[in-house]
Amino acid sequence: MKCLGKRRGQTAAFLPLCWLFLKILQPGHSHLYNNRYAGDKVIRFIPKTEEEAYALKKISHQLKVDLWQPSSISYVSEGTVTDVHIPQSGSRALLAFLQEASIQYKVLIEDLQKTLEKGSRSQTQRNRRSLSGYNYEVYHSLEEIQSWMHHLNKTHSGLIHMFSIGKSYEGRPLFILKLGRRTRLKRAVWIDCGIHAREWISPAFCQWFVKEALLTYKSDPAMRKMLNHLYFYIMPVFNVDGYHFSWTNDRFWRKTRSRNSRFRCRGVDANRNWKVKWCDEGASMHPCDDTYCGPFPESEPEVKAVASFLRKHRQHIRAYLSFHAYAQMLLYPYSYKYATIPNFSCVESAAYKAVNALQSVYGVQYRYGPASTTLYVSSGSSMDWAYKNGIPYAFAFELRDTGYFGFLLPEMLIKPTCTETMLAVKNITMHLLKKCP
């Protein structure tokens, strides 16, 4: 079937979708993960005492729950909002325990499989209505995202240059888009999305950012200034193997897909694998844990490739922005310790203005502050590494929502989420251009 695309040079909003019905034929959506989530629930509880927290940690470990928030059982303590994905086989035991112990809880998602199927039907309908153009209001597979990158590289060569910085564990290319008006050497901003595979709203934002930049370059003075004075290095999918796996096998996969010679468990948390207080507090040494730090720093080829690129260009890269989900937070260093960064006033001012700009669109509130106190202590993070390696502005966004949908943020919320986040990113970037080191 012919591609229903437009001629070369037309706007990014109507990029051709040459992969007709690709989503419908995607393995991950044709069998919907082999019905593996039927009857699974997502439950929220907030321990009122340390005794409750200890008991909850113990039974959660026994039932092998998939923790959505926080990322590790070790973080569960008095007053911690805790969202767990519990398989059908263990849900009855967990609910019975909560009731017997008089621990209040709330069922966020009654049947995970039905929620997935509902989202899949919506996605198919949206794609059918959008065959003549690339639809930024749906989630896209890795193949679609990389084809989109190739297309932009051909049709917007004046502002876009695509290149690879290496290969993943499974041999997939690690593609970057260099966005900006080609001129003499200038400062740059790094943006990465999809470090954690199941956080699909993150790659959707990276694509949205590129689309908005190309669409508004001529009409928006702020965007024109940004692209004229800065380069943006954008990595739409950092964890390419894990993201692909989350489409085809396990929707809630978090880590990379590297193999461990001594354990059957696969993967490393790509946001605990950086050489900054590596495998200290907030990271696990066990390969089966979601926060596994890896056998050594930069053990993951994806992390090593990005770290090498950032080291090579750190004299020019002035800001590092990493996008995650979910919690509605804007975080800055440090993650690994309770301490104030030297340029706190500049960074804190940029964060304050960014969350205010974000809130001005739909009234959505973001918390902001040092990651260690605003979220939790974690070592080996990309944000801390970037800051420690001379990038003065380092931020991590935790996008929508606060748990009602969690990792299954509906596609109808892609546009509002990306629209408000766009204002925050523009605000940080303009702040970078105006003042501060």
XYZ file of C-alpha atoms in Angstrom:
437
model
C 0.000 0.000 0.000
C 1.342 3.416 -0.852
C 2.390 5.854 1.820
C -0.038 8.732 2.106
C 2.669 11.276 2.879
C 3.194 14.899 1.895
C 5.961 16.391 -0.153
C 9.363 17.012 1.265
C 9.714 20.019 3.537
C 6.167 20.192 4.821
C 5.484 20.616 8.520
C 6.266 18.008 11.141
C 2.648 17.835 12.215
C 1.776 15.938 9.035
C 4.728 13.614 8.707
C 3.807 10.605 6.582
C 2.850 7.401 8.295
C 4.443 4.936 5.956
C 3.898 2.009 8.224
C 0.218 1.429 7.479
C -1.575 -0.495 10.212
C 1.818 -1.287 11.788
C 0.425 -0.869 15.281
C -2.440 -3.220 14.565
C 0.028 -5.859 13.455
C 2.478 -5.255 16.331
C 3.009 -8.514 18.232
C 2.527 -6.775 21.557
C -0.929 -5.551 20.593
C -2.262 -8.398 18.475
C -2.222 -10.797 21.441
C -2.123 -8.190 24.210
C 0.717 -9.809 26.116
C -0.937 -13.270 26.020
C -3.586 -12.141 28.496
C -0.930 -12.248 31.227
C -2.477 -9.424 33.303
C -6.019 -10.846 33.567
C -7.334 -10.190 37.062
C -4.205 -8.298 38.180
C -4.820 -5.229 40.322
C -3.004 -2.018 41.176
C -3.470 -1.155 44.850
C -2.408 1.937 46.806
C -1.700 1.980 50.524
C -0.032 4.469 52.845
C 1.499 2.950 56.003
C 0.565 4.964 59.096
C 3.345 3.572 61.283
C 6.749 2.003 60.843
C 5.238 -1.282 62.077
C 2.706 -1.186 59.233
C 5.472 -0.326 56.785
C 7.554 -3.299 57.956
C 4.590 -5.667 57.639
C 3.741 -4.350 54.177
C 7.330 -4.727 53.016
C 7.387 -8.289 54.279
C 4.192 -9.441 52.554
C 5.021 -7.501 49.375
C 8.312 -9.356 49.192
C 6.599 -12.699 49.796
C 3.977 -12.097 47.103
C 6.573 -10.696 44.647
C 4.549 -7.602 43.809
C 5.603 -5.243 41.029
C 6.201 -1.942 42.779
C 5.034 1.095 40.771
C 5.715 3.723 43.412
C 8.262 3.976 44.933
C 10.718 2.045 42.791
C 11.992 -0.196 45.591
C 10.463 -1.874 48.648
C 13.297 -0.386 50.701
C 11.705 3.056 50.250
C 8.402 2.004 51.826
C 8.086 3.705 55.219
C 5.595 5.549 57.374
C 3.598 7.990 55.231
C 4.987 6.736 51.886
C 2.406 6.550 49.104
C 2.868 3.016 47.776
C 1.353 1.701 44.528
C 1.731 -2.018 43.861
C 0.815 -4.151 40.871
C -0.246 -7.481 42.316
C -0.892 -10.577 40.153
C -4.303 -12.183 40.404
C -2.739 -15.149 42.223
C -1.636 -12.928 45.103
C -4.303 -10.232 45.183
C -6.672 -12.167 47.466
C -3.909 -12.786 50.014
C -2.777 -9.149 49.966
C -6.301 -7.757 50.330
C -7.034 -10.187 53.165
C -3.857 -9.094 54.934
C -4.681 -5.399 54.536
C -8.186 -5.919 55.893
C -7.049 -8.060 58.811
C -4.350 -5.539 59.741
C -6.840 -2.640 59.342
C -4.534 -0.951 56.840
C -6.451 1.400 54.586
C -6.005 0.849 50.870
C -7.500 1.859 47.550
C -7.825 -0.211 44.383
C -6.537 2.048 41.603
C -6.999 -0.455 38.767
C -9.452 -3.329 39.230
C -8.363 -5.440 36.239
C -5.112 -4.525 34.527
C -5.814 -6.640 31.433
C -9.139 -4.901 30.770
C -7.494 -1.481 31.174
C -4.810 -2.470 28.665
C -7.387 -3.753 26.186
C -9.417 -0.565 26.485
C -6.321 1.493 25.716
C -5.401 -0.737 22.785
C -8.845 -0.338 21.170
C -8.594 3.427 21.532
C -5.125 3.373 19.991
C -6.238 1.360 16.956
C -9.146 3.723 16.291
C -6.918 6.772 16.579
C -4.398 5.349 14.132
C -7.095 4.523 11.597
C -8.228 8.121 11.724
C -4.691 9.325 11.222
C -3.323 7.353 8.295
C -2.421 10.477 6.311
C -0.093 11.882 8.963
C 2.074 11.011 11.922
C -0.064 11.088 15.048
C 1.679 12.597 18.068
C -1.272 11.835 20.336
C -0.709 8.069 20.412
C 2.121 5.965 21.786
C 4.513 4.651 19.161
C 6.608 1.509 18.960
C 10.391 1.682 18.728
C 10.258 0.870 15.000
C 7.845 3.720 14.364
C 9.889 6.189 16.392
C 13.094 5.298 14.567
C 11.371 5.512 11.171
C 10.058 8.927 12.212
C 13.603 10.004 13.067
C 14.894 8.851 9.684
C 12.118 10.776 7.947
C 12.852 14.006 9.832
C 16.518 13.641 9.006
C 15.615 13.640 5.301
C 12.891 16.302 5.266
C 14.241 18.832 7.785
C 17.976 18.707 7.136
C 18.278 22.439 7.821
C 17.447 21.965 11.497
C 17.846 18.213 12.125
C 20.807 15.889 11.960
C 20.420 12.252 13.020
C 23.308 10.082 14.141
C 24.041 7.012 16.259
C 26.258 6.952 19.357
C 26.532 3.174 19.542
C 24.477 0.028 19.944
C 22.378 -1.469 22.707
C 22.989 -4.816 24.388
C 20.773 -6.504 21.775
C 22.437 -4.650 18.920
C 19.916 -1.867 18.244
C 21.287 1.531 17.180
C 21.202 4.330 19.749
C 19.933 7.233 17.669
C 20.195 10.924 18.545
C 18.575 13.921 16.865
C 20.704 17.061 16.825
C 18.210 19.911 16.600
C 19.142 23.531 15.902
C 20.173 25.973 13.252
C 23.543 24.962 11.909
C 26.082 27.591 12.778
C 29.365 27.966 14.630
C 30.033 25.934 17.747
C 27.466 26.844 20.386
C 26.105 25.699 23.714
C 23.854 22.669 23.858
C 21.085 21.011 25.835
C 20.806 17.231 26.219
C 17.329 15.667 26.453
C 16.729 11.948 26.964
C 13.501 9.987 27.283
C 12.694 6.365 28.024
C 15.466 5.370 30.440
C 12.811 3.182 32.072
C 10.981 1.106 29.488
C 7.426 1.188 30.873
C 7.255 4.990 31.115
C 5.720 5.465 27.652
C 4.728 9.112 28.132
C 8.440 9.950 28.225
C 9.330 9.081 24.568
C 6.004 10.642 23.558
C 7.225 13.938 25.033
C 10.575 13.793 23.225
C 8.704 13.421 19.947
C 6.318 16.221 20.891
C 9.245 18.532 21.674
C 10.811 17.975 18.258
C 7.473 18.447 16.504
C 6.765 21.718 18.321
C 10.281 23.015 17.680
C 9.975 22.428 13.932
C 6.426 23.764 13.720
C 7.004 26.978 15.667
C 10.575 27.848 14.672
C 9.432 30.557 12.263
C 6.452 31.859 14.233
C 7.636 31.761 17.867
C 10.458 34.219 18.772
C 11.382 32.198 21.871
C 11.719 28.948 19.902
C 13.643 30.715 17.165
C 16.047 32.105 19.760
C 16.466 28.668 21.333
C 17.267 26.914 18.054
C 19.476 29.755 16.812
C 21.568 29.941 19.952
C 21.579 26.337 21.132
C 21.794 22.795 19.878
C 19.466 20.205 21.379
C 20.709 16.631 21.481
C 17.523 14.560 21.805
C 17.406 10.832 22.503
C 13.735 9.792 22.177
C 14.351 6.253 23.465
C 17.351 5.679 25.713
C 16.540 2.105 26.739
C 15.707 0.771 23.272
C 15.789 -2.934 24.172
C 13.621 -2.496 27.238
C 11.144 -0.252 25.434
C 10.772 -2.765 22.617
C 10.260 -5.534 25.197
C 7.553 -3.469 26.930
C 5.629 -3.458 23.633
C 6.034 -7.120 22.795
C 6.291 -9.092 26.048
C 5.904 -7.250 29.333
C 4.134 -3.865 29.406
C 5.617 -3.096 32.838
C 9.260 -3.939 32.160
C 11.583 -1.272 33.607
C 15.225 -2.268 33.107
C 17.560 -2.899 30.187
C 17.715 -6.420 28.691
C 21.314 -7.436 29.402
C 22.017 -10.978 30.607
C 23.646 -11.927 33.878
C 25.905 -14.968 33.821
C 24.988 -16.097 37.361
C 21.247 -15.295 37.470
C 18.301 -15.928 35.185
C 16.970 -12.398 35.851
C 17.746 -9.953 33.064
C 18.423 -6.258 32.928
C 19.869 -3.366 34.904
C 18.219 -0.160 36.087
C 19.760 2.295 33.631
C 19.233 5.092 36.160
C 21.333 3.364 38.839
C 24.248 2.406 36.581
C 26.144 5.721 36.442
C 29.507 6.329 38.076
C 28.359 8.601 40.883
C 28.113 6.929 44.314
C 27.392 3.787 42.286
C 25.378 1.081 44.081
C 25.113 3.064 47.285
C 21.811 3.929 48.994
C 18.682 3.505 46.867
C 20.182 0.917 44.524
C 20.213 -2.866 44.741
C 23.060 -5.309 44.179
C 20.636 -8.148 43.352
C 20.095 -8.761 39.607
C 16.416 -9.619 40.087
C 15.530 -6.271 41.654
C 14.099 -3.401 39.618
C 16.755 -1.031 41.011
C 19.691 -3.369 40.250
C 22.768 -1.195 39.753
C 24.590 -3.627 37.451
C 27.871 -5.521 37.894
C 29.913 -2.294 37.585
C 29.371 1.394 36.618
C 28.509 1.882 32.938
C 28.141 -1.872 32.499
C 25.192 -1.214 30.196
C 26.236 -0.273 26.641
C 23.406 2.277 26.504
C 24.674 4.077 29.620
C 28.297 3.846 28.506
C 27.472 5.302 25.064
C 25.591 8.287 26.497
C 28.190 8.893 29.213
C 30.981 8.837 26.606
C 29.093 11.291 24.396
C 28.390 13.657 27.290
C 32.010 13.497 28.465
C 33.190 14.351 24.966
C 30.851 17.348 24.667
C 30.611 18.505 28.283
C 32.358 21.819 27.585
C 29.402 22.840 25.429
C 26.462 21.038 27.052
C 24.996 23.403 29.633
C 21.823 21.521 30.549
C 20.813 17.887 31.020
C 17.087 17.059 31.012
C 15.824 13.525 31.610
C 12.132 12.570 31.408
C 10.467 9.924 33.534
C 7.032 9.012 34.916
C 5.129 9.176 37.133
C 4.821 11.581 40.132
C 4.471 15.140 38.742
C 7.814 16.426 39.990
C 10.725 18.490 38.717
C 13.890 17.274 40.415
C 17.451 18.517 40.526
C 20.655 17.276 42.288
C 21.472 15.738 44.518
C 19.774 12.359 44.417
C 22.428 10.443 46.324
C 22.779 12.707 49.377
C 21.089 15.417 51.399
C 23.153 18.442 50.431
C 22.778 21.759 48.640
C 24.391 22.135 45.209
C 26.797 25.081 44.767
C 24.634 26.863 42.155
C 21.413 26.188 44.068
C 19.954 29.685 43.610
C 20.186 29.528 39.820
C 18.824 25.988 39.534
C 16.076 26.497 42.124
C 14.950 29.695 40.396
C 14.771 27.905 37.043
C 12.748 25.061 38.590
C 10.334 27.454 40.344
C 9.614 29.353 37.131
C 9.315 26.120 35.134
C 6.657 24.563 37.396
C 4.727 27.844 37.453
C 4.764 27.964 33.657
C 3.630 24.340 33.550
C 0.783 24.991 35.982
C -0.436 27.996 33.966
C -1.814 25.739 31.196
C -4.174 23.300 32.943
C -3.561 24.001 36.617
C -1.543 20.809 37.113
C 0.751 21.121 40.116
C 4.303 19.796 40.193
C 6.467 19.544 43.276
C 10.058 20.639 42.766
C 13.321 20.447 44.677
C 16.392 18.272 45.275
C 15.618 14.666 44.339
C 16.823 13.263 47.676
C 14.295 15.230 49.723
C 11.515 15.623 47.158
C 11.410 11.985 46.025
C 13.922 9.678 47.750
C 17.652 9.020 47.981
C 19.052 7.102 45.017
C 22.618 6.579 43.875
C 24.065 6.153 40.394
C 21.535 8.411 38.636
C 22.133 10.072 35.277
C 21.144 13.497 36.641
C 23.705 13.428 39.454
C 26.353 12.112 37.067
C 25.685 14.931 34.579
C 25.943 17.545 37.314
C 29.095 16.015 38.763
C 30.641 16.023 35.291
C 30.310 19.751 34.792
C 26.798 20.244 33.358
C 25.431 23.063 35.574
C 21.733 22.586 34.888
C 20.630 18.995 35.493
C 16.957 18.134 35.876
C 14.753 15.054 35.940
C 11.055 15.404 35.194
C 8.536 12.945 36.603
C 5.581 13.499 34.272
C 1.862 12.853 34.854
C 0.114 11.522 36.749
C 0.195 10.927 40.527
C -1.021 7.334 40.396
C -4.607 7.180 39.180
C -3.384 5.795 35.844
C 0.287 5.348 36.713
C 2.242 3.838 33.832
C -0.969 3.443 31.812
C -1.501 7.146 31.217
C -4.253 7.254 28.545
C -3.440 8.600 25.116
C -6.021 11.360 25.539
C -3.642 12.822 28.156
C -0.565 12.860 25.882
C -1.418 16.243 24.392
C -2.119 18.096 27.664
C 0.880 16.475 29.373
C 3.243 17.402 26.553
C 1.772 20.882 26.067
C 2.330 21.880 29.691
C 5.760 20.198 29.864
C 6.798 22.064 26.736
C 6.307 25.364 28.554
C 8.448 24.162 31.459
C 11.290 23.090 29.155
C 11.161 26.346 27.207
C 11.270 28.228 30.489
C 14.367 26.352 31.678
C 16.038 26.876 28.313
C 15.317 30.621 28.239
C 16.600 30.863 31.803
C 19.795 29.172 30.653
C 20.194 31.718 27.834
C 19.601 34.740 30.051
C 21.727 34.219 33.126
C 23.542 31.963 35.566
C 26.614 29.801 34.920
